[in-house]
Amino acid sequence: DRLHAGVMPIYEPGLAELVASNVKAGRLSFSTDLAASIEGAAAIFIAVGTPSRRGDGHADLSFVHAVAEEVAANLKTPTVIVTKSTVPVGTGDEVERIIRASGTAAKFAAVSNPEFLREGAAISDFKRPDRIVIGADDEWARGVMQEVYRPLFLNRAPILFTSRRSAELIKYAANAFLATKITFINEMADLCEKVGADVQDVSRGIGLDNRIGSKFLHAGPGYGGSCFPKDTLALLKTAEDYDSPTRIVEAVVKVNETRKRAMGRKVIDAVTGYYGGGDVRGKRVALLGLTFKPNTDDMRDAPSIAIAQALQDAGAEVVAYDPEGMAMAAPMMPGVIMAKGTYEAIEGADATVLVTEWDAFRALDFARIKTIAKAPVLVDLRNVYDPADVKAHGFSYSSV
Ligand code: UDX
């Protein structure tokens, strides 16, 4: 009903407009009648969630299995069944087994087609992907998939055909590698602070080497979101199951987890440093940005949660503002005061912390902050500002 009314379940720039225009043109419709929806379909995409299973952190495949069973019970014509959900190696085998076990007479193939889009840039990432990965062990299925992606292929997106198991692993390997890259530069940032170097320069200096590449080398409060935390854990589980440890990824997961809360300590140091000692009990800290990254309302594994908790544990009063994430954030951050706007949050604050680099926080009015905040203390966890510039405004400034 909500989709019919044009209400999107998540905030993603451009999505509501894209859905509306395609519904209007008759290219897109929504239904809860699975049997009628899949009738005559050349391809069916399974795109359900695979959250971390409570207890052991492995991917919960119950939704994937349930939809495979429902599809199997209604399959009548030749169909390629495509798993778009992020699933551990071997899930395609299980989907195939479920459908075969239903005894359907229809020709079918189970294919893996991982998605690499980023939240906040989902539409352009989908339309202009670096590559399209299709894991299919069947020639007919490869042909159908090539046809499905023909418009993107004409945009010169390379299509990589692999075995189904390879495609499933590519998704996890890609996310684990990117998480490793971020965690590596975060540890370099810590080392920079100790030896008096600047991680922004180090990042640029290594990123210009084509073999390394400049992307995903931005130091910050640690990665969050719906993919990296969950997928790295699921990869560890797979590695464990196959007795093939991935120790680098193990280290990445641990380092990232402790980093988020450690950012709370950084804020505490900034406040006590400004006041020349003491602690943060009763001090007011304003958090700007709560979502795990800008242009989304997604709060899953956002560093802000651990930072707010660390500050509250130390006795500080935490007030926050986020352009899109407050409704999602409020129930996850008990005791945090949700402000109506950037400057409302900063009013009376002993420290202002830039947690998520929304555009709205990239040009703060320093003169105004000095008049409304209790103390001119800025902690910039995304290295948005030039230290000399902020200090010139009379601020006590710390960054990563
Ligand atoms: C990620 C992958 O990029 C995407 O390919 C996959 O399909 C899903 O997971 P997403 O989680 O939406 O996408 O966002 P991304 O832009 O990758 O950022 C993830 C986290 O890493 C964020 O918390 C972000 O702040 C952090 N990050 C990213 C850094 O700290 N530094 C960087 O240089 C890049």
CSV table of C-alpha atoms and ligand atoms in Angstrom, one decimal:
chain,number,residue,atom,x,y,z
A,1,ASP,CA,0.0,0.0,0.0
A,2,ARG,CA,2.8,2.4,0.9
A,3,LEU,CA,4.6,1.7,-2.4
A,4,HIS,CA,1.4,2.2,-4.3
A,5,ALA,CA,1.1,5.6,-2.5
A,6,GLY,CA,4.6,6.4,-3.6
A,7,VAL,CA,6.0,6.2,-0.1
A,8,MET,CA,9.6,4.7,0.0
A,9,PRO,CA,10.6,2.5,2.8
A,10,ILE,CA,14.0,4.1,3.0
A,11,TYR,CA,15.5,7.5,2.2
A,12,GLU,CA,17.6,7.3,-1.0
A,13,PRO,CA,18.1,10.5,-3.2
A,14,GLY,CA,16.1,10.3,-6.4
A,15,LEU,CA,14.4,7.0,-5.6
A,16,ALA,CA,10.8,8.3,-5.0
A,17,GLU,CA,10.9,10.2,-8.3
A,18,LEU,CA,12.4,7.2,-10.2
A,19,VAL,CA,9.7,4.8,-8.9
A,20,ALA,CA,6.9,7.3,-9.6
A,21,SER,CA,7.9,7.9,-13.2
A,22,ASN,CA,8.2,4.2,-13.9
A,23,VAL,CA,4.9,3.4,-12.3
A,24,LYS,CA,3.3,6.1,-14.3
A,25,ALA,CA,4.8,4.8,-17.5
A,26,GLY,CA,3.5,1.3,-16.7
A,27,ARG,CA,6.9,-0.3,-16.4
A,28,LEU,CA,6.8,-0.9,-12.7
A,29,SER,CA,4.1,-2.3,-10.4
A,30,PHE,CA,3.8,-3.8,-6.9
A,31,SER,CA,1.9,-6.8,-5.7
A,32,THR,CA,1.7,-9.3,-2.9
A,33,ASP,CA,0.4,-11.9,-5.3
A,34,LEU,CA,3.5,-13.9,-6.1
A,35,ALA,CA,2.0,-16.4,-8.4
A,36,ALA,CA,0.5,-13.8,-10.7
A,37,SER,CA,3.6,-11.7,-10.6
A,38,ILE,CA,6.0,-14.3,-11.7
A,39,GLU,CA,3.8,-15.7,-14.5
A,40,GLY,CA,5.8,-15.6,-17.7
A,41,ALA,CA,8.8,-13.8,-16.2
A,42,ALA,CA,12.1,-14.4,-17.9
A,43,ALA,CA,13.9,-13.7,-14.7
A,44,ILE,CA,13.0,-13.4,-11.0
A,45,PHE,CA,15.3,-11.5,-8.7
A,46,ILE,CA,15.4,-12.5,-5.1
A,47,ALA,CA,16.3,-9.3,-3.2
A,48,VAL,CA,15.3,-10.0,0.4
A,49,GLY,CA,17.4,-9.1,3.4
A,50,THR,CA,20.1,-11.4,4.8
A,51,PRO,CA,20.7,-9.8,8.2
A,52,SER,CA,23.2,-11.1,10.7
A,53,ARG,CA,21.8,-14.1,12.6
A,54,ARG,CA,21.3,-13.5,16.3
A,55,GLY,CA,23.9,-15.4,18.2
A,56,ASP,CA,26.6,-16.4,15.7
A,57,GLY,CA,26.7,-13.5,13.2
A,58,HIS,CA,26.2,-15.8,10.2
A,59,ALA,CA,23.9,-14.5,7.4
A,60,ASP,CA,20.3,-15.4,8.2
A,61,LEU,CA,19.0,-17.1,5.0
A,62,SER,CA,15.5,-17.8,6.1
A,63,PHE,CA,14.0,-15.1,3.9
A,64,VAL,CA,15.9,-16.4,0.8
A,65,HIS,CA,14.8,-20.0,1.4
A,66,ALA,CA,11.2,-18.9,2.0
A,67,VAL,CA,11.0,-17.0,-1.2
A,68,ALA,CA,12.7,-19.9,-3.1
A,69,GLU,CA,10.0,-22.2,-1.8
A,70,GLU,CA,7.2,-19.9,-2.8
A,71,VAL,CA,8.7,-19.4,-6.3
A,72,ALA,CA,9.1,-23.1,-6.7
A,73,ALA,CA,5.5,-23.8,-5.9
A,74,ASN,CA,4.3,-21.4,-8.6
A,75,LEU,CA,6.9,-21.9,-11.4
A,76,LYS,CA,5.3,-22.9,-14.7
A,77,THR,CA,7.4,-21.4,-17.5
A,78,PRO,CA,11.2,-21.4,-18.2
A,79,THR,CA,12.7,-18.9,-15.7
A,80,VAL,CA,16.1,-17.7,-14.5
A,81,ILE,CA,16.1,-17.3,-10.7
A,82,VAL,CA,18.6,-14.6,-9.7
A,83,THR,CA,19.9,-14.1,-6.2
A,84,LYS,CA,20.6,-10.4,-5.8
A,85,SER,CA,20.7,-10.7,-1.9
A,86,THR,CA,24.2,-10.9,-0.4
A,87,VAL,CA,24.4,-14.6,0.4
A,88,PRO,CA,27.2,-16.9,1.5
A,89,VAL,CA,28.9,-19.3,-0.9
A,90,GLY,CA,26.7,-22.3,-1.6
A,91,THR,CA,23.4,-20.5,-1.2
A,92,GLY,CA,22.7,-20.8,-5.0
A,93,ASP,CA,23.1,-24.6,-4.6
A,94,GLU,CA,20.5,-24.5,-1.9
A,95,VAL,CA,18.1,-22.4,-3.9
A,96,GLU,CA,18.5,-24.8,-6.8
A,97,ARG,CA,17.9,-27.8,-4.5
A,98,ILE,CA,14.7,-26.2,-3.0
A,99,ILE,CA,13.2,-25.6,-6.4
A,100,ARG,CA,14.2,-29.0,-7.8
A,101,ALA,CA,12.7,-30.7,-4.7
A,102,SER,CA,9.4,-29.0,-5.4
A,103,GLY,CA,9.1,-31.3,-8.5
A,104,THR,CA,8.4,-28.4,-10.9
A,105,ALA,CA,8.4,-29.4,-14.5
A,106,ALA,CA,9.5,-25.9,-15.6
A,107,LYS,CA,13.0,-25.3,-16.9
A,108,PHE,CA,14.9,-23.1,-14.5
A,109,ALA,CA,18.4,-22.0,-13.5
A,110,ALA,CA,19.6,-20.5,-10.2
A,111,VAL,CA,22.0,-17.6,-10.8
A,112,SER,CA,24.1,-15.3,-8.6
A,113,ASN,CA,24.2,-11.6,-9.4
A,114,PRO,CA,25.7,-9.6,-6.5
A,115,GLU,CA,25.0,-5.9,-6.2
A,116,PHE,CA,27.7,-3.4,-5.5
A,117,LEU,CA,25.8,-0.1,-5.2
A,118,ARG,CA,26.3,2.2,-2.2
A,119,GLU,CA,23.6,3.7,-0.2
A,120,GLY,CA,23.1,7.4,-0.9
A,121,ALA,CA,24.5,6.9,-4.5
A,122,ALA,CA,22.4,3.8,-5.2
A,123,ILE,CA,20.8,4.9,-8.5
A,124,SER,CA,23.9,6.2,-10.2
A,125,ASP,CA,26.0,3.2,-8.9
A,126,PHE,CA,23.4,0.8,-10.4
A,127,LYS,CA,23.3,2.6,-13.7
A,128,ARG,CA,27.0,3.1,-14.1
A,129,PRO,CA,28.6,0.1,-12.3
A,130,ASP,CA,32.3,-0.7,-12.5
A,131,ARG,CA,31.3,-4.2,-13.4
A,132,ILE,CA,28.3,-6.5,-13.5
A,133,VAL,CA,29.0,-10.0,-12.1
A,134,ILE,CA,27.0,-12.9,-13.2
A,135,GLY,CA,27.6,-16.3,-11.6
A,136,ALA,CA,25.9,-18.9,-13.8
A,137,ASP,CA,26.8,-22.4,-14.7
A,138,ASP,CA,24.3,-22.6,-17.5
A,139,GLU,CA,24.6,-21.2,-21.0
A,140,TRP,CA,20.9,-20.4,-21.5
A,141,ALA,CA,20.8,-18.5,-18.1
A,142,ARG,CA,23.9,-16.5,-19.2
A,143,GLY,CA,22.1,-15.4,-22.3
A,144,VAL,CA,19.0,-14.3,-20.4
A,145,MET,CA,21.1,-12.3,-18.0
A,146,GLN,CA,23.0,-10.7,-20.8
A,147,GLU,CA,19.7,-9.6,-22.2
A,148,VAL,CA,18.4,-8.2,-18.9
A,149,TYR,CA,21.6,-6.1,-18.5
A,150,ARG,CA,21.8,-5.1,-22.2
A,151,PRO,CA,21.0,-1.4,-21.5
A,152,LEU,CA,23.9,-1.2,-19.0
A,153,PHE,CA,26.1,-3.2,-21.2
A,154,LEU,CA,25.6,-0.7,-24.0
A,155,ASN,CA,26.8,1.9,-21.4
A,156,ARG,CA,30.0,-0.1,-21.5
A,157,ALA,CA,29.7,-1.7,-18.1
A,158,PRO,CA,31.8,-4.8,-18.3
A,159,ILE,CA,29.9,-8.1,-17.7
A,160,LEU,CA,32.0,-10.7,-15.9
A,161,PHE,CA,30.7,-14.2,-16.2
A,162,THR,CA,31.9,-16.6,-13.5
A,163,SER,CA,30.8,-19.8,-11.7
A,164,ARG,CA,28.0,-19.3,-9.3
A,165,ARG,CA,30.2,-19.9,-6.2
A,166,SER,CA,32.8,-17.4,-7.5
A,167,ALA,CA,30.2,-14.7,-7.9
A,168,GLU,CA,28.9,-15.3,-4.4
A,169,LEU,CA,32.4,-15.0,-3.0
A,170,ILE,CA,33.3,-11.9,-5.1
A,171,LYS,CA,30.7,-9.9,-3.2
A,172,TYR,CA,32.1,-10.8,0.2
A,173,ALA,CA,35.7,-10.4,-1.0
A,174,ALA,CA,35.0,-7.0,-2.4
A,175,ASN,CA,33.3,-5.7,0.8
A,176,ALA,CA,36.0,-7.2,3.0
A,177,PHE,CA,38.7,-5.7,0.9
A,178,LEU,CA,37.1,-2.2,1.1
A,179,ALA,CA,36.6,-2.6,4.9
A,180,THR,CA,40.2,-3.5,5.1
A,181,LYS,CA,41.3,-0.5,3.1
A,182,ILE,CA,39.3,1.8,5.4
A,183,THR,CA,40.6,0.1,8.5
A,184,PHE,CA,44.2,0.3,7.3
A,185,ILE,CA,44.0,4.1,6.8
A,186,ASN,CA,42.3,4.5,10.2
A,187,GLU,CA,45.2,2.7,11.9
A,188,MET,CA,47.6,4.9,9.8
A,189,ALA,CA,45.7,7.9,11.1
A,190,ASP,CA,46.3,6.8,14.7
A,191,LEU,CA,50.0,6.4,13.9
A,192,CYS,CA,50.1,9.8,12.2
A,193,GLU,CA,48.7,11.4,15.4
A,194,LYS,CA,51.5,9.8,17.5
A,195,VAL,CA,54.4,10.7,15.1
A,196,GLY,CA,53.1,14.1,14.0
A,197,ALA,CA,52.1,13.3,10.4
A,198,ASP,CA,48.9,14.2,8.5
A,199,VAL,CA,46.9,11.2,7.4
A,200,GLN,CA,45.2,13.3,4.6
A,201,ASP,CA,48.6,13.7,3.1
A,202,VAL,CA,49.6,10.1,3.6
A,203,SER,CA,46.4,9.0,2.0
A,204,ARG,CA,46.9,11.2,-1.0
A,205,GLY,CA,50.6,10.1,-1.2
A,206,ILE,CA,49.8,6.4,-1.3
A,207,GLY,CA,46.5,6.7,-3.2
A,208,LEU,CA,48.2,8.3,-6.3
A,209,ASP,CA,49.9,5.0,-6.8
A,210,ASN,CA,47.6,3.3,-9.3
A,211,ARG,CA,48.2,-0.1,-7.7
A,212,ILE,CA,46.7,1.3,-4.4
A,213,GLY,CA,44.1,3.7,-5.7
A,214,SER,CA,42.8,6.8,-3.9
A,215,LYS,CA,39.3,5.7,-3.1
A,216,PHE,CA,38.2,4.3,0.3
A,217,LEU,CA,41.3,5.8,2.0
A,218,HIS,CA,39.4,8.4,4.0
A,219,ALA,CA,40.2,8.1,7.7
A,220,GLY,CA,37.3,8.5,10.0
A,221,PRO,CA,35.4,7.1,13.0
A,222,GLY,CA,35.2,3.6,11.5
A,223,TYR,CA,32.9,2.0,9.0
A,224,GLY,CA,29.2,1.3,9.7
A,225,GLY,CA,26.2,0.5,7.6
A,226,SER,CA,24.1,-2.4,6.4
A,227,CYS,CA,26.9,-4.2,4.5
A,228,PHE,CA,30.5,-4.0,5.8
A,229,PRO,CA,29.8,-5.0,9.4
A,230,LYS,CA,27.5,-7.8,8.5
A,231,ASP,CA,29.3,-9.1,5.5
A,232,THR,CA,32.7,-9.2,7.1
A,233,LEU,CA,31.2,-11.2,10.0
A,234,ALA,CA,29.5,-13.6,7.5
A,235,LEU,CA,32.8,-14.1,5.6
A,236,LEU,CA,34.5,-15.0,8.9
A,237,LYS,CA,31.8,-17.6,9.5
A,238,THR,CA,32.2,-19.1,6.0
A,239,ALA,CA,36.0,-19.2,6.5
A,240,GLU,CA,35.5,-20.9,9.8
A,241,ASP,CA,33.1,-23.5,8.3
A,242,TYR,CA,35.6,-24.4,5.6
A,243,ASP,CA,38.6,-24.3,8.1
A,244,SER,CA,40.3,-21.6,6.0
A,245,PRO,CA,40.9,-18.7,8.4
A,246,THR,CA,40.9,-15.1,7.1
A,247,ARG,CA,43.0,-13.5,9.8
A,248,ILE,CA,43.3,-10.1,8.1
A,249,VAL,CA,39.5,-9.8,8.0
A,250,GLU,CA,39.3,-10.9,11.7
A,251,ALA,CA,41.7,-8.1,12.6
A,252,VAL,CA,39.7,-5.6,10.6
A,253,VAL,CA,36.5,-6.5,12.4
A,254,LYS,CA,38.1,-6.1,15.8
A,255,VAL,CA,39.9,-2.9,15.0
A,256,ASN,CA,36.8,-1.3,13.6
A,257,GLU,CA,34.6,-2.3,16.5
A,258,THR,CA,36.9,-0.8,19.2
A,259,ARG,CA,37.5,2.3,17.0
A,260,LYS,CA,33.9,3.6,17.2
A,261,ARG,CA,33.8,3.8,21.0
A,262,ALA,CA,37.4,5.1,21.0
A,263,MET,CA,36.1,8.2,19.2
A,264,GLY,CA,34.1,9.0,22.4
A,265,ARG,CA,37.4,9.1,24.2
A,266,LYS,CA,38.7,11.6,21.6
A,267,VAL,CA,35.8,13.9,22.3
A,268,ILE,CA,36.3,13.6,26.1
A,269,ASP,CA,40.0,14.5,25.6
A,270,ALA,CA,39.0,17.5,23.5
A,271,VAL,CA,36.7,18.8,26.3
A,272,THR,CA,39.0,18.2,29.2
A,273,GLY,CA,41.9,19.6,27.1
A,274,TYR,CA,39.9,22.8,26.6
A,275,TYR,CA,39.0,23.1,30.3
A,276,GLY,CA,42.5,22.2,31.4
A,277,GLY,CA,41.4,19.0,33.2
A,278,GLY,CA,38.5,17.4,34.9
A,279,ASP,CA,36.0,15.2,33.2
A,280,VAL,CA,32.9,15.5,31.0
A,281,ARG,CA,30.3,14.8,33.8
A,282,GLY,CA,27.5,17.3,33.2
A,283,LYS,CA,29.2,18.6,30.1
A,284,ARG,CA,27.0,19.0,27.0
A,285,VAL,CA,28.2,17.5,23.7
A,286,ALA,CA,26.5,18.2,20.3
A,287,LEU,CA,26.7,15.5,17.7
A,288,LEU,CA,26.2,16.6,14.1
A,289,GLY,CA,25.2,13.7,11.9
A,290,LEU,CA,24.0,10.3,13.2
A,291,THR,CA,23.6,8.1,10.1
A,292,PHE,CA,26.5,5.8,9.1
A,293,LYS,CA,27.1,8.0,6.1
A,294,PRO,CA,25.4,11.1,4.5
A,295,ASN,CA,22.4,10.9,2.2
A,296,THR,CA,20.7,8.0,3.9
A,297,ASP,CA,18.5,7.6,7.0
A,298,ASP,CA,20.2,4.3,7.7
A,299,MET,CA,21.5,3.9,11.3
A,300,ARG,CA,22.7,0.3,11.1
A,301,ASP,CA,26.0,0.0,13.0
A,302,ALA,CA,26.5,3.8,12.8
A,303,PRO,CA,29.6,4.9,14.7
A,304,SER,CA,27.4,7.6,16.3
A,305,ILE,CA,25.7,5.0,18.5
A,306,ALA,CA,28.9,3.8,20.2
A,307,ILE,CA,30.2,7.4,20.4
A,308,ALA,CA,27.0,8.7,22.1
A,309,GLN,CA,27.0,5.7,24.5
A,310,ALA,CA,30.7,6.3,25.4
A,311,LEU,CA,30.0,9.9,26.2
A,312,GLN,CA,26.9,9.1,28.2
A,313,ASP,CA,28.8,6.5,30.1
A,314,ALA,CA,31.3,9.2,31.1
A,315,GLY,CA,28.4,11.3,32.4
A,316,ALA,CA,28.1,13.8,29.4
A,317,GLU,CA,24.7,15.1,28.2
A,318,VAL,CA,24.4,14.3,24.5
A,319,VAL,CA,22.3,16.3,22.0
A,320,ALA,CA,22.2,15.5,18.3
A,321,TYR,CA,20.9,16.6,15.0
A,322,ASP,CA,20.8,14.7,11.7
A,323,PRO,CA,19.1,15.9,8.4
A,324,GLU,CA,17.3,12.6,7.7
A,325,GLY,CA,18.2,10.0,10.4
A,326,MET,CA,16.6,11.3,13.6
A,327,ALA,CA,13.4,9.1,13.4
A,328,MET,CA,15.5,6.0,12.9
A,329,ALA,CA,18.1,7.1,15.5
A,330,ALA,CA,15.9,8.1,18.4
A,331,PRO,CA,14.9,4.6,19.5
A,332,MET,CA,18.5,3.4,19.2
A,333,MET,CA,20.0,6.2,21.3
A,334,PRO,CA,18.0,6.4,24.6
A,335,GLY,CA,18.7,9.6,26.5
A,336,VAL,CA,20.1,11.5,23.5
A,337,ILE,CA,18.3,14.8,23.1
A,338,MET,CA,17.2,15.2,19.4
A,339,ALA,CA,17.5,18.9,18.4
A,340,LYS,CA,15.5,20.6,15.7
A,341,GLY,CA,18.5,21.9,13.7
A,342,THR,CA,22.2,22.3,13.6
A,343,TYR,CA,22.5,25.4,15.7
A,344,GLU,CA,19.8,24.3,18.1
A,345,ALA,CA,22.0,21.3,18.8
A,346,ILE,CA,25.1,23.4,19.3
A,347,GLU,CA,23.4,25.9,21.7
A,348,GLY,CA,25.1,25.7,25.1
A,349,ALA,CA,27.4,22.8,24.0
A,350,ASP,CA,30.8,22.3,25.5
A,351,ALA,CA,31.9,20.5,22.3
A,352,THR,CA,30.5,20.2,18.8
A,353,VAL,CA,31.3,16.9,17.1
A,354,LEU,CA,31.0,16.4,13.3
A,355,VAL,CA,30.2,12.7,13.1
A,356,THR,CA,28.7,12.3,9.6
A,357,GLU,CA,29.8,14.5,6.7
A,358,TRP,CA,26.4,15.8,5.5
A,359,ASP,CA,26.8,18.7,3.1
A,360,ALA,CA,24.8,20.8,5.6
A,361,PHE,CA,27.8,20.6,8.0
A,362,ARG,CA,30.5,21.4,5.5
A,363,ALA,CA,30.1,25.2,5.9
A,364,LEU,CA,29.3,25.8,9.5
A,365,ASP,CA,29.0,29.4,10.6
A,366,PHE,CA,31.9,29.6,13.1
A,367,ALA,CA,31.0,33.1,14.3
A,368,ARG,CA,27.5,32.0,15.1
A,369,ILE,CA,28.8,28.9,16.9
A,370,LYS,CA,31.0,31.1,19.1
A,371,THR,CA,28.1,33.1,20.3
A,372,ILE,CA,25.7,30.2,21.0
A,373,ALA,CA,28.0,27.4,22.2
A,374,LYS,CA,29.3,27.3,25.7
A,375,ALA,CA,32.8,26.5,24.4
A,376,PRO,CA,34.4,26.9,21.0
A,377,VAL,CA,35.5,23.2,20.8
A,378,LEU,CA,35.1,21.4,17.4
A,379,VAL,CA,35.9,17.7,17.0
A,380,ASP,CA,35.9,16.8,13.3
A,381,LEU,CA,35.8,13.1,12.9
A,382,ARG,CA,35.5,13.3,9.1
A,383,ASN,CA,38.4,15.7,8.5
A,384,VAL,CA,36.1,18.1,6.6
A,385,TYR,CA,37.8,21.3,7.8
A,386,ASP,CA,41.2,22.8,7.4
A,387,PRO,CA,42.7,22.9,10.9
A,388,ALA,CA,44.5,26.3,10.4
A,389,ASP,CA,41.2,27.8,9.2
A,390,VAL,CA,39.2,26.6,12.2
A,391,LYS,CA,41.9,27.6,14.7
A,392,ALA,CA,42.0,31.1,13.1
A,393,HIS,CA,38.3,31.4,14.1
A,394,GLY,CA,39.5,30.9,17.7
A,395,PHE,CA,38.4,27.3,18.0
A,396,SER,CA,40.0,24.5,19.8
A,397,TYR,CA,40.0,22.0,16.9
A,398,SER,CA,40.8,18.3,16.8
A,399,SER,CA,40.3,15.9,13.8
A,400,VAL,CA,41.5,12.4,12.8
B,1,UDX,C1,29.1,-0.6,0.7
B,1,UDX,C2,29.9,-0.9,-0.6
B,1,UDX,O1,30.6,0.3,-0.9
B,1,UDX,C3,29.0,-1.3,-1.7
B,1,UDX,O2,29.8,-1.6,-2.8
B,1,UDX,C4,28.2,-2.5,-1.2
B,1,UDX,O3,27.2,-2.9,-2.2
B,1,UDX,C5,27.4,-2.2,0.1
B,1,UDX,O4,28.3,-1.8,1.0
B,1,UDX,P1,27.6,1.4,1.7
B,1,UDX,O5,27.6,0.6,3.0
B,1,UDX,O6,26.3,1.9,1.2
B,1,UDX,O7,28.2,0.5,0.5
B,1,UDX,O8,28.5,2.7,1.9
B,1,UDX,P2,30.1,3.0,1.7
B,1,UDX,O9,30.1,4.3,0.9
B,1,UDX,O10,30.8,1.9,1.2
B,1,UDX,O11,30.5,3.4,3.2
B,1,UDX,C6,30.6,2.4,4.2
B,1,UDX,C7,31.2,2.9,5.5
B,1,UDX,O12,32.6,3.1,5.3
B,1,UDX,C8,30.6,4.3,5.9
B,1,UDX,O13,30.4,4.2,7.3
B,1,UDX,C9,31.6,5.3,5.5
B,1,UDX,O14,31.6,6.4,6.3
B,1,UDX,C10,32.9,4.5,5.7
B,1,UDX,N1,34.0,4.9,4.8
B,1,UDX,C11,34.0,4.8,3.5
B,1,UDX,C12,35.1,5.5,5.4
B,1,UDX,O15,35.2,5.6,6.7
B,1,UDX,N2,36.2,5.9,4.7
B,1,UDX,C13,36.2,5.8,3.3
B,1,UDX,O16,37.2,6.1,2.7
B,1,UDX,C14,35.0,5.2,2.7
